[in-house]
Amino acid sequence: MVKDAVGDGEGAAAASGAAASAGSVSDGAAKAAGGGAAKTATGGVVKVAAGAATKGPAAGAAKSAAKAAGGGAAKTATGGVVKVAAGAATKGPAAGAAKSAAKAAGGGAAKTATGGVAKVAAGAATKGPAAGAAKSAAEAATDGAAPAASRRLFVARAVAVGATAVAAGTVGYGTYTVLRGPRVKRITVPLAKLPRRAHGFRIAVVSDIHLGPILGRAHTQRVVEAVNRTNPDLIAVVGDLVDGSVADLGPAAEPLRALRARHGSYFVTGNHEYYSGADEWVDHVRELGLRPLENERTELPGFDLAGVNDVAGESEGQGPDFGKALGDRDRSRASVLLAHQPVVIHDAVKAGVDLQLSGHTHGGQVWPGTYVAELANPTAAGLERYGDTQLYVTRGAGAWGPPVRVGAPPDVTVVELASTRT
């Protein structure tokens, strides 16, 4: 709290200028006070301490000024903020003395801060120059805080709007990527055992079509058109065709009848077939003109084509059986294996497979899911070698869950076999 300038010389500087008779007395008091008032801060609250001397003529002048001001300065404290209210008269010689005292006190105003907001408490009469100065100081402090708060609010809103726009744009583009249909990729895979007569044999690999409530008949039609445009020698559908029963999605799968390839179309189950009634779907795709390979193989010109059930079928006693599919074959012939999940590659290596064609991973589907796919699978997408066996993983033609792909576009891959023999 501010100590009274009347009794002990430590009060508001307003009292030092309220001499009873003339301005000369107040000037002397102000000078004797060493320049008016010194401002100090304790605990974040500004206090005004008068610098008037407690002895000599200055002390007497200060006391006379206090009496002429009608009691000096009143001390008030509200909400922890110190305010100084002048008691000087508004007319006569005392008014002039108060004005001089206010000037000596540095404008008659003490600046205080409460809750980070500046407040100005006038140290002079409620009328005249001191009141105007206090009002101007208060407005200046408020005006300075308002633009800063407005800038922070603007920046926060701009960041929120920008983030929303980026998210919406990403989801929109990812949805468009799926609904426009798969793009065609082409790779060449050399096989040491492939005879020259089979050089250039093209297999269109499609996986993870994921027919369901969102991706329906129109999606199937887009996939079929993309495959047929490649004019392949053979079509391999490597699992996860559907997310639902034949009763619900039979009509959506109907365009598969239009698939065309010189050596036919083949199908192996994926894990989602076992969630949707695998036996019924195996029968249905056969009706649509595709040949299911359930742990079996067929001989084609230049190589053997084998297929194994998905590992999800193990819960129903229908898991992959490499011995049944590949156990008694002629290993001098090249072999191509259709298997939905890449994780069976190590069994394929043991069985002497030359090339395994898989899907399942979606390439991660949505970034950063690509990193998860890489951790969960030996190969997330593309071609890699494991010993004498090569593994190719397609990202698939559809999407699971939300029909969105970001950083992993859907594809149909044309794998061209190349002979290394001369």
CSV table of N, CA and C in Angstrom, one decimal, residues 59 104-105 191 197 205 213 251 282 315 338:
chain,number,residue,atom,x,y,z
A,59,ALA,N,9.6,19.6,3.6
A,59,ALA,CA,8.6,18.9,4.4
A,59,ALA,C,7.5,19.8,4.8
A,104,ALA,N,4.8,17.1,-11.2
A,104,ALA,CA,6.0,16.6,-10.5
A,104,ALA,C,6.0,15.1,-10.3
A,105,ALA,N,4.8,14.6,-10.2
A,105,ALA,CA,4.6,13.1,-10.0
A,105,ALA,C,4.7,12.4,-11.3
A,191,LEU,N,12.9,-65.5,-65.7
A,191,LEU,CA,12.9,-66.8,-65.0
A,191,LEU,C,13.8,-67.7,-65.7
A,197,ARG,N,10.0,-70.5,-75.8
A,197,ARG,CA,8.6,-70.4,-76.4
A,197,ARG,C,7.6,-69.7,-75.5
A,205,VAL,N,-2.3,-59.4,-63.2
A,205,VAL,CA,-2.5,-59.7,-61.8
A,205,VAL,C,-3.4,-58.7,-61.2
A,213,PRO,N,-20.5,-52.6,-49.9
A,213,PRO,CA,-21.6,-51.6,-49.9
A,213,PRO,C,-21.3,-50.3,-50.7
A,251,PRO,N,-24.7,-59.8,-57.6
A,251,PRO,CA,-24.9,-58.9,-58.8
A,251,PRO,C,-23.7,-58.0,-59.0
A,282,VAL,N,-16.3,-69.5,-53.9
A,282,VAL,CA,-15.6,-70.3,-54.8
A,282,VAL,C,-16.5,-70.9,-55.9
A,315,SER,N,-8.5,-71.8,-40.0
A,315,SER,CA,-9.5,-71.9,-39.0
A,315,SER,C,-10.7,-72.8,-39.4
A,338,LEU,N,0.2,-68.6,-57.2
A,338,LEU,CA,-0.8,-67.6,-56.8
A,338,LEU,C,-1.1,-67.8,-55.3
